[in-house]
């Protein structure tokens, strides 16, 4: 019943975790999210690399998106091998061993009211 | 005069229905929309499947986008076979028997002022 | 020196002109825009068709994007053969006789502060 | 370890630098950004051309995105051969000699609260 859809290599050129939030609670905390959908019947083993403007890339961050599941991962929550600094421009590459779909979303609550952005990531392969 | 354009298989990796609204009336109520355009001369029979982070997918939700029509469907309004829970991460697959174009939009009015996001969905087929 | 880039057939599944604005002046008036770039050396003759949920399509709206120019057209400003109603869901097809690039943007100032969305349109051909 | 991903020719049809800001400091100043990711092992030499509605294009603006780096360039900061006027519709073409990924983001702080938009640019080649 599951549908295999997606690509194995994705890129997000924009990345920025706002340094502050005024929103209350985790849902309204400023965050940057990579939304991954694995619609197929095989678990997806995902490797994320983070690129910066002035240093060598960070990573590899490794995680699993189970078969027929979606994972909305906050970049803020990445810790191993190192956290991503706030208030810093970055970009990311997402590689998977099976096809997935990747979308990028940011909720910015630096000011009293929130702002949102989203886009499908760029894909190949 | 009608133009056939689009694909038969689409995916949206991001999905989240805010739990609350402060906007007044249906137009400003927090909502998550899948906008479908059927520019061709044949009705589109559409099947939507919803994916979650921690359970098996929901669906199939079935609907029709008539020939030469657009349908802006709120995920909030899906009820059969089951409503989509609010405040929960999800993702969606949209399948059609004729080519359609799919775009994803969210209006978030959890706070006094609204926030908007949109992106074309990912397509294949 | 000019670079030819783009496609001849584009679609935007989302469309909605907010019925009201609180922003002052044309720049902050609620509007829905189709941004077209003609980077080539030949004028682009463009035909736009508007699709609705409950009636036959409107159009054809005809306009020219000159060689090496961009045109950011507000749907609000379309008048011939008929204006697009506000507070109504619509979608659009944009056809050109030479390659162009099409992007969709909305500025919503129904409430005190503005909200913005944008996405590249879907392309073929 | 580096992954080559992307295209050599990109276009952004939307462009607009808001004339004013109420946000405090550079991070919250209204700006329009082109985010470029060069995930490969060779420096990317990039040429940007800016298109307007009523005059010949401006440019070429030249810059380098080093190997394994991202550059989030504000259009506001372009000065050579000429600055981009504020409150003016424009569009842009980004050409690179090696594959890169390009994303477009705007932060608008004309009013008390910020608004954000983003999209992947259109690519070929």
PDB file of N, CA and C in Angstrom, chain C residues 3-7 10 27-28 35 37 39 68-70 72 101 103 105 107 112-120 123, chain D residues 9 11-15 51-53 55-56 89-91 93 104 108 110-113 115-120 122 124:
ATOM      1  N   UNK C   3      20.836  35.833 -21.288  1.00  0.00           N
ATOM      2  CA  UNK C   3      20.794  34.395 -21.073  1.00  0.00           C
ATOM      3  C   UNK C   3      19.367  33.920 -21.221  1.00  0.00           C
ATOM      4  N   UNK C   4      19.135  32.956 -22.084  1.00  0.00           N
ATOM      5  CA  UNK C   4      17.800  32.386 -22.193  1.00  0.00           C
ATOM      6  C   UNK C   4      17.634  31.326 -21.129  1.00  0.00           C
ATOM      7  N   UNK C   5      16.640  31.475 -20.283  1.00  0.00           N
ATOM      8  CA  UNK C   5      16.390  30.500 -19.219  1.00  0.00           C
ATOM      9  C   UNK C   5      14.902  30.450 -18.966  1.00  0.00           C
ATOM     10  N   UNK C   6      14.386  29.246 -18.671  1.00  0.00           N
ATOM     11  CA  UNK C   6      12.993  29.126 -18.282  1.00  0.00           C
ATOM     12  C   UNK C   6      12.221  28.096 -19.069  1.00  0.00           C
ATOM     13  N   UNK C   7      10.905  28.176 -18.920  1.00  0.00           N
ATOM     14  CA  UNK C   7       9.979  27.279 -19.590  1.00  0.00           C
ATOM     15  C   UNK C   7       8.861  28.112 -20.216  1.00  0.00           C
ATOM     16  N   UNK C  10       3.595  27.387 -17.242  1.00  0.00           N
ATOM     17  CA  UNK C  10       3.720  27.464 -15.791  1.00  0.00           C
ATOM     18  C   UNK C  10       2.340  27.392 -15.143  1.00  0.00           C
ATOM     19  N   UNK C  27       2.184  49.970  -1.842  1.00  0.00           N
ATOM     20  CA  UNK C  27       3.207  48.964  -1.535  1.00  0.00           C
ATOM     21  C   UNK C  27       2.760  48.003  -0.441  1.00  0.00           C
ATOM     22  N   UNK C  28       1.935  48.476   0.474  1.00  0.00           N
ATOM     23  CA  UNK C  28       1.506  47.642   1.599  1.00  0.00           C
ATOM     24  C   UNK C  28       0.055  47.202   1.481  1.00  0.00           C
ATOM     25  N   UNK C  35       5.402  37.062 -10.664  1.00  0.00           N
ATOM     26  CA  UNK C  35       6.653  37.690 -11.091  1.00  0.00           C
ATOM     27  C   UNK C  35       7.211  36.899 -12.275  1.00  0.00           C
ATOM     28  N   UNK C  37      10.174  36.693 -15.330  1.00  0.00           N
ATOM     29  CA  UNK C  37      11.470  37.152 -15.816  1.00  0.00           C
ATOM     30  C   UNK C  37      11.693  36.647 -17.233  1.00  0.00           C
ATOM     31  N   UNK C  39      14.672  36.723 -19.518  1.00  0.00           N
ATOM     32  CA  UNK C  39      16.096  37.053 -19.599  1.00  0.00           C
ATOM     33  C   UNK C  39      16.637  36.993 -21.027  1.00  0.00           C
ATOM     34  N   UNK C  68      14.803  41.009 -21.871  1.00  0.00           N
ATOM     35  CA  UNK C  68      15.698  41.475 -20.795  1.00  0.00           C
ATOM     36  C   UNK C  68      14.986  42.331 -19.749  1.00  0.00           C
ATOM     37  N   UNK C  69      13.734  41.978 -19.475  1.00  0.00           N
ATOM     38  CA  UNK C  69      12.983  42.713 -18.467  1.00  0.00           C
ATOM     39  C   UNK C  69      12.267  41.735 -17.533  1.00  0.00           C
ATOM     40  N   UNK C  70      11.868  42.236 -16.352  1.00  0.00           N
ATOM     41  CA  UNK C  70      11.002  41.475 -15.462  1.00  0.00           C
ATOM     42  C   UNK C  70       9.701  42.246 -15.295  1.00  0.00           C
ATOM     43  N   UNK C  72       6.451  42.295 -12.621  1.00  0.00           N
ATOM     44  CA  UNK C  72       5.800  41.807 -11.404  1.00  0.00           C
ATOM     45  C   UNK C  72       4.355  42.259 -11.473  1.00  0.00           C
ATOM     46  N   UNK C 101      10.711  32.725 -16.576  1.00  0.00           N
ATOM     47  CA  UNK C 101      10.711  32.147 -15.227  1.00  0.00           C
ATOM     48  C   UNK C 101       9.593  32.816 -14.434  1.00  0.00           C
ATOM     49  N   UNK C 103       7.409  33.212 -10.731  1.00  0.00           N
ATOM     50  CA  UNK C 103       7.392  33.057  -9.271  1.00  0.00           C
ATOM     51  C   UNK C 103       6.147  33.729  -8.719  1.00  0.00           C
ATOM     52  N   UNK C 105       4.046  35.397  -5.443  1.00  0.00           N
ATOM     53  CA  UNK C 105       4.238  36.048  -4.145  1.00  0.00           C
ATOM     54  C   UNK C 105       2.924  36.664  -3.665  1.00  0.00           C
ATOM     55  N   UNK C 107       1.441  39.312  -0.561  1.00  0.00           N
ATOM     56  CA  UNK C 107       1.585  40.154   0.621  1.00  0.00           C
ATOM     57  C   UNK C 107       0.185  40.327   1.192  1.00  0.00           C
ATOM     58  N   UNK C 112      -2.846  44.112  11.210  1.00  0.00           N
ATOM     59  CA  UNK C 112      -1.963  45.265  11.387  1.00  0.00           C
ATOM     60  C   UNK C 112      -0.584  45.023  10.791  1.00  0.00           C
ATOM     61  N   UNK C 113      -0.071  43.810  10.896  1.00  0.00           N
ATOM     62  CA  UNK C 113       1.263  43.519  10.390  1.00  0.00           C
ATOM     63  C   UNK C 113       1.131  42.644   9.157  1.00  0.00           C
ATOM     64  N   UNK C 114       2.084  42.760   8.267  1.00  0.00           N
ATOM     65  CA  UNK C 114       1.977  42.035   7.001  1.00  0.00           C
ATOM     66  C   UNK C 114       2.491  40.603   7.115  1.00  0.00           C
ATOM     67  N   UNK C 115       2.036  39.762   6.200  1.00  0.00           N
ATOM     68  CA  UNK C 115       2.531  38.400   6.053  1.00  0.00           C
ATOM     69  C   UNK C 115       2.901  38.206   4.589  1.00  0.00           C
ATOM     70  N   UNK C 116       3.910  37.380   4.347  1.00  0.00           N
ATOM     71  CA  UNK C 116       4.423  37.187   3.003  1.00  0.00           C
ATOM     72  C   UNK C 116       4.535  35.707   2.704  1.00  0.00           C
ATOM     73  N   UNK C 117       4.282  35.338   1.452  1.00  0.00           N
ATOM     74  CA  UNK C 117       4.603  33.991   1.009  1.00  0.00           C
ATOM     75  C   UNK C 117       5.117  34.063  -0.416  1.00  0.00           C
ATOM     76  N   UNK C 118       5.934  33.080  -0.789  1.00  0.00           N
ATOM     77  CA  UNK C 118       6.391  33.004  -2.175  1.00  0.00           C
ATOM     78  C   UNK C 118       6.753  31.569  -2.525  1.00  0.00           C
ATOM     79  N   UNK C 119       6.682  31.224  -3.802  1.00  0.00           N
ATOM     80  CA  UNK C 119       7.204  29.964  -4.299  1.00  0.00           C
ATOM     81  C   UNK C 119       7.437  30.079  -5.799  1.00  0.00           C
ATOM     82  N   UNK C 120       8.421  29.364  -6.303  1.00  0.00           N
ATOM     83  CA  UNK C 120       8.528  29.192  -7.731  1.00  0.00           C
ATOM     84  C   UNK C 120       7.265  28.489  -8.222  1.00  0.00           C
ATOM     85  N   UNK C 123       6.539  24.210 -13.524  1.00  0.00           N
ATOM     86  CA  UNK C 123       6.805  24.446 -14.942  1.00  0.00           C
ATOM     87  C   UNK C 123       6.922  23.167 -15.754  1.00  0.00           C
TER      88      UNK C 123
ATOM     89  N   UNK D   9      23.143  27.251 -13.514  1.00  0.00           N
ATOM     90  CA  UNK D   9      22.348  28.406 -13.958  1.00  0.00           C
ATOM     91  C   UNK D   9      21.064  28.472 -13.144  1.00  0.00           C
ATOM     92  N   UNK D  11      17.702  31.148 -11.605  1.00  0.00           N
ATOM     93  CA  UNK D  11      16.952  32.396 -11.765  1.00  0.00           C
ATOM     94  C   UNK D  11      16.006  32.606 -10.603  1.00  0.00           C
ATOM     95  N   UNK D  12      15.872  33.864 -10.186  1.00  0.00           N
ATOM     96  CA  UNK D  12      14.889  34.287  -9.174  1.00  0.00           C
ATOM     97  C   UNK D  12      14.070  35.406  -9.804  1.00  0.00           C
ATOM     98  N   UNK D  13      12.765  35.161 -10.003  1.00  0.00           N
ATOM     99  CA  UNK D  13      11.931  36.139 -10.725  1.00  0.00           C
ATOM    100  C   UNK D  13      11.473  37.265  -9.811  1.00  0.00           C
ATOM    101  N   UNK D  14      11.469  37.018  -8.517  1.00  0.00           N
ATOM    102  CA  UNK D  14      10.996  37.998  -7.550  1.00  0.00           C
ATOM    103  C   UNK D  14      12.188  38.706  -6.936  1.00  0.00           C
ATOM    104  N   UNK D  15      12.089  40.003  -6.754  1.00  0.00           N
ATOM    105  CA  UNK D  15      13.125  40.743  -6.064  1.00  0.00           C
ATOM    106  C   UNK D  15      12.576  42.089  -5.663  1.00  0.00           C
ATOM    107  N   UNK D  51      17.821  42.153 -13.354  1.00  0.00           N
ATOM    108  CA  UNK D  51      16.888  42.621 -14.383  1.00  0.00           C
ATOM    109  C   UNK D  51      15.838  43.533 -13.749  1.00  0.00           C
ATOM    110  N   UNK D  52      15.428  44.544 -14.514  1.00  0.00           N
ATOM    111  CA  UNK D  52      14.426  45.500 -14.036  1.00  0.00           C
ATOM    112  C   UNK D  52      13.229  45.533 -14.980  1.00  0.00           C
ATOM    113  N   UNK D  53      12.223  46.327 -14.624  1.00  0.00           N
ATOM    114  CA  UNK D  53      11.032  46.417 -15.479  1.00  0.00           C
ATOM    115  C   UNK D  53      11.184  47.467 -16.569  1.00  0.00           C
ATOM    116  N   UNK D  55      14.490  49.236 -17.505  1.00  0.00           N
ATOM    117  CA  UNK D  55      15.822  49.618 -17.964  1.00  0.00           C
ATOM    118  C   UNK D  55      16.637  48.349 -18.271  1.00  0.00           C
ATOM    119  N   UNK D  56      17.772  48.533 -18.929  1.00  0.00           N
ATOM    120  CA  UNK D  56      18.627  47.385 -19.235  1.00  0.00           C
ATOM    121  C   UNK D  56      19.192  46.791 -17.936  1.00  0.00           C
ATOM    122  N   UNK D  89      11.067  46.829  -8.242  1.00  0.00           N
ATOM    123  CA  UNK D  89      10.971  45.424  -8.646  1.00  0.00           C
ATOM    124  C   UNK D  89      12.200  45.018  -9.443  1.00  0.00           C
ATOM    125  N   UNK D  90      12.772  43.873  -9.107  1.00  0.00           N
ATOM    126  CA  UNK D  90      13.861  43.333  -9.924  1.00  0.00           C
ATOM    127  C   UNK D  90      13.792  41.819  -9.944  1.00  0.00           C
ATOM    128  N   UNK D  91      14.675  41.219 -10.750  1.00  0.00           N
ATOM    129  CA  UNK D  91      14.810  39.765 -10.823  1.00  0.00           C
ATOM    130  C   UNK D  91      16.288  39.483 -11.020  1.00  0.00           C
ATOM    131  N   UNK D  93      19.594  36.592 -12.277  1.00  0.00           N
ATOM    132  CA  UNK D  93      20.158  35.364 -12.849  1.00  0.00           C
ATOM    133  C   UNK D  93      21.489  35.123 -12.143  1.00  0.00           C
ATOM    134  N   UNK D 104      16.321  31.652  -2.261  1.00  0.00           N
ATOM    135  CA  UNK D 104      16.006  33.077  -2.141  1.00  0.00           C
ATOM    136  C   UNK D 104      15.196  33.323  -0.870  1.00  0.00           C
ATOM    137  N   UNK D 108      11.299  41.021   5.849  1.00  0.00           N
ATOM    138  CA  UNK D 108      10.678  42.327   5.658  1.00  0.00           C
ATOM    139  C   UNK D 108      10.313  42.882   7.025  1.00  0.00           C
ATOM    140  N   UNK D 110       9.376  46.218   7.483  1.00  0.00           N
ATOM    141  CA  UNK D 110       8.824  47.555   7.281  1.00  0.00           C
ATOM    142  C   UNK D 110       7.872  47.930   8.391  1.00  0.00           C
ATOM    143  N   UNK D 111       7.254  46.888   8.983  1.00  0.00           N
ATOM    144  CA  UNK D 111       6.323  47.158  10.063  1.00  0.00           C
ATOM    145  C   UNK D 111       6.890  46.583  11.351  1.00  0.00           C
ATOM    146  N   UNK D 112       6.151  46.746  12.441  1.00  0.00           N
ATOM    147  CA  UNK D 112       6.715  46.416  13.751  1.00  0.00           C
ATOM    148  C   UNK D 112       7.184  44.963  13.826  1.00  0.00           C
ATOM    149  N   UNK D 113       6.452  44.046  13.178  1.00  0.00           N
ATOM    150  CA  UNK D 113       6.819  42.636  13.263  1.00  0.00           C
ATOM    151  C   UNK D 113       7.347  42.201  11.902  1.00  0.00           C
ATOM    152  N   UNK D 115       8.278  39.800   8.577  1.00  0.00           N
ATOM    153  CA  UNK D 115       7.678  38.798   7.705  1.00  0.00           C
ATOM    154  C   UNK D 115       8.804  38.132   6.928  1.00  0.00           C
ATOM    155  N   UNK D 116       8.621  36.861   6.604  1.00  0.00           N
ATOM    156  CA  UNK D 116       9.669  36.095   5.948  1.00  0.00           C
ATOM    157  C   UNK D 116       9.105  35.376   4.736  1.00  0.00           C
ATOM    158  N   UNK D 117       9.898  35.254   3.687  1.00  0.00           N
ATOM    159  CA  UNK D 117       9.540  34.364   2.585  1.00  0.00           C
ATOM    160  C   UNK D 117      10.797  33.686   2.093  1.00  0.00           C
ATOM    161  N   UNK D 118      10.632  32.494   1.515  1.00  0.00           N
ATOM    162  CA  UNK D 118      11.764  31.813   0.894  1.00  0.00           C
ATOM    163  C   UNK D 118      11.282  30.884  -0.201  1.00  0.00           C
ATOM    164  N   UNK D 119      12.135  30.588  -1.163  1.00  0.00           N
ATOM    165  CA  UNK D 119      11.886  29.536  -2.146  1.00  0.00           C
ATOM    166  C   UNK D 119      13.212  29.119  -2.760  1.00  0.00           C
ATOM    167  N   UNK D 120      13.295  27.869  -3.160  1.00  0.00           N
ATOM    168  CA  UNK D 120      14.384  27.456  -4.017  1.00  0.00           C
ATOM    169  C   UNK D 120      14.297  28.262  -5.314  1.00  0.00           C
ATOM    170  N   UNK D 122      14.885  28.801  -9.474  1.00  0.00           N
ATOM    171  CA  UNK D 122      14.649  27.946 -10.620  1.00  0.00           C
ATOM    172  C   UNK D 122      16.009  27.613 -11.251  1.00  0.00           C
ATOM    173  N   UNK D 124      18.617  25.333 -14.122  1.00  0.00           N
ATOM    174  CA  UNK D 124      18.866  24.607 -15.364  1.00  0.00           C
ATOM    175  C   UNK D 124      20.357  24.346 -15.478  1.00  0.00           C
TER     176      UNK D 124
END
